[in-house]
Amino acid sequence: MTADELLVIAQERGNRTGCGQCSALVCRAWESLSGDFDRSQLRRIGSLRDPAQEEPTYEEYHPDGTHAWSDDAPIAPDWFPYNRCEVWECAVCGRPFLRYTEFGGYYTDERIRELRAERVARPPHAEPPSGTAAD
């Protein structure tokens, strides 16, 4: 899925009120997906991961001093963690969400964030960042 396609989904569906099935998932910042949440209530609609990039960047985009956990952190599709996200929607009302799985040394943490058009950022770089922060 391209950044433009993501923006269209966010504009068309991101302001939906939601429903009883997905109301617990509505979060402006990244949150852990509860272990008891029935994942069958979500439907995958695409991935932001570029199949041509073997190892997407770990660099983050925070021009206004936000951080990964900020409510108002930008959703920058070419930057971490969005470049490793999947786009999902509520199977009942169609409200869109971003999902990302954090793989730690001893844990796996499924994270979710609501997709809002006003948070989607298109940084003014000619090419998406490449490689990792260690480059």
mmCIF file of N, CA and C in Angstrom, residues 15-23 93 95:
data_model
loop_
_atom_site.group_PDB
_atom_site.id
_atom_site.type_symbol
_atom_site.label_atom_id
_atom_site.label_comp_id
_atom_site.label_asym_id
_atom_site.label_seq_id
_atom_site.Cartn_x
_atom_site.Cartn_y
_atom_site.Cartn_z
ATOM 1 N N ASN A 15 -12.318 9.309 10.429
ATOM 2 C CA ASN A 15 -13.103 10.084 11.395
ATOM 3 C C ASN A 15 -14.393 9.383 11.798
ATOM 4 N N ARG A 16 -14.517 8.124 11.421
ATOM 5 C CA ARG A 16 -15.715 7.378 11.812
ATOM 6 C C ARG A 16 -15.777 7.251 13.325
ATOM 7 N N THR A 17 -16.970 7.276 13.830
ATOM 8 C CA THR A 17 -17.177 7.173 15.266
ATOM 9 C C THR A 17 -16.758 5.817 15.792
ATOM 10 N N GLY A 18 -16.880 4.810 14.991
ATOM 11 C CA GLY A 18 -16.559 3.464 15.448
ATOM 12 C C GLY A 18 -17.800 2.793 15.992
ATOM 13 N N CYS A 19 -17.599 1.613 16.536
ATOM 14 C CA CYS A 19 -18.728 0.838 17.046
ATOM 15 C C CYS A 19 -18.307 0.127 18.325
ATOM 16 N N GLY A 20 -19.205 -0.610 18.902
ATOM 17 C CA GLY A 20 -18.904 -1.334 20.132
ATOM 18 C C GLY A 20 -17.809 -2.371 19.972
ATOM 19 N N GLN A 21 -17.636 -2.892 18.766
ATOM 20 C CA GLN A 21 -16.609 -3.906 18.531
ATOM 21 C C GLN A 21 -15.200 -3.327 18.612
ATOM 22 N N CYS A 22 -15.021 -2.090 18.145
ATOM 23 C CA CYS A 22 -13.664 -1.531 18.068
ATOM 24 C C CYS A 22 -13.421 -0.354 19.005
ATOM 25 N N SER A 23 -14.406 0.055 19.771
ATOM 26 C CA SER A 23 -14.249 1.252 20.609
ATOM 27 C C SER A 23 -13.080 1.145 21.586
ATOM 28 N N CYS A 93 -17.582 -1.838 11.366
ATOM 29 C CA CYS A 93 -17.834 -0.457 10.942
ATOM 30 C C CYS A 93 -16.801 0.100 9.961
ATOM 31 N N ARG A 95 -13.766 1.195 10.588
ATOM 32 C CA ARG A 95 -12.813 2.170 11.142
ATOM 33 C C ARG A 95 -11.388 1.633 10.962
#
